[in-house]
Amino acid sequence: MALPKFILGDNTAYPNAIFVIHTEFPRFIINLEDDEVEWFEDFDVDDQKELEIETENAIKLATEFYDIEIAKYED
């Protein structure tokens, strides 16, 4: 099965949270309420610089994805 790059998620245990799941490397879930990130990858010291660059870009894309999806609901 092919997964989309981003998936929206919610959970009634966290009523104010808005989760975006990133399914490609580096895989993570971000809570857009507080920008907390939970990683599904293990990183070593050598990956640190690449991780910083990828993280910034992936979080930006996750936020843009959320904005686009919400705009569809508002139409």
Coordinates of C-alpha atoms in Angstrom, one line a residue:
M1 CA 0.0 0.0 0.0
A2 CA 1.3 3.4 -0.9
L3 CA 0.9 5.9 2.0
P4 CA 0.4 9.7 1.5
K5 CA 3.4 11.7 2.7
F6 CA 1.2 13.4 5.4
I7 CA -1.8 12.2 7.4
L8 CA -4.0 14.3 9.7
G9 CA -4.8 12.8 13.0
D10 CA -6.7 13.6 16.2
N11 CA -7.5 11.9 19.4
T12 CA -10.2 12.6 22.0
A13 CA -7.7 12.2 24.8
Y14 CA -6.0 15.4 23.4
P15 CA -9.0 17.6 22.4
N16 CA -6.9 20.7 21.5
A17 CA -4.1 18.8 19.7
I18 CA -3.8 18.7 15.9
F19 CA -1.5 15.9 14.7
V20 CA 0.3 15.7 11.4
I21 CA 2.0 12.3 10.7
H22 CA 4.9 12.4 8.3
T23 CA 5.3 9.0 6.7
E24 CA 8.6 9.4 4.8
F25 CA 12.1 9.8 6.2
P26 CA 12.5 11.3 8.7
R27 CA 9.2 9.8 10.0
F28 CA 7.5 11.8 12.8
I29 CA 4.3 13.1 14.3
I30 CA 4.0 16.8 15.1
N31 CA 1.4 18.2 17.4
L32 CA 0.7 21.6 15.8
E33 CA -0.8 22.9 19.0
D34 CA 2.6 23.1 20.7
D35 CA 5.0 22.0 17.9
E36 CA 6.1 19.0 19.9
V37 CA 7.7 16.3 17.6
E38 CA 7.8 12.6 18.2
W39 CA 10.4 10.7 16.0
F40 CA 10.0 7.2 14.6
E41 CA 13.7 7.1 13.6
D42 CA 16.9 6.6 15.5
F43 CA 19.6 9.1 14.6
D44 CA 23.3 9.0 15.3
V45 CA 25.6 12.0 15.7
D46 CA 26.7 11.8 12.0
D47 CA 23.0 12.5 11.0
Q48 CA 22.7 15.6 13.1
K49 CA 23.3 18.3 10.4
E50 CA 21.1 16.5 7.8
L51 CA 18.4 16.0 10.4
E52 CA 18.3 19.7 11.3
I53 CA 17.9 20.6 7.6
E54 CA 15.3 17.9 6.9
T55 CA 13.4 18.7 10.1
E56 CA 13.0 22.3 9.4
N57 CA 11.8 21.6 5.9
A58 CA 9.5 18.7 6.9
I59 CA 7.8 20.7 9.7
K60 CA 7.2 23.6 7.2
L61 CA 5.7 21.1 4.7
A62 CA 3.5 19.5 7.5
T63 CA 2.2 22.9 8.5
E64 CA 1.4 23.8 4.9
F65 CA -0.3 20.5 4.4
Y66 CA -2.5 21.2 7.4
D67 CA -3.4 24.7 6.1
I68 CA -4.4 23.3 2.7
E69 CA -6.5 20.5 4.2
I70 CA -8.3 22.9 6.5
A71 CA -9.0 25.3 3.7
K72 CA -10.7 22.4 1.8
Y73 CA -13.1 21.9 4.8
E74 CA -13.9 25.6 4.9
D75 CA -15.0 25.7 1.2

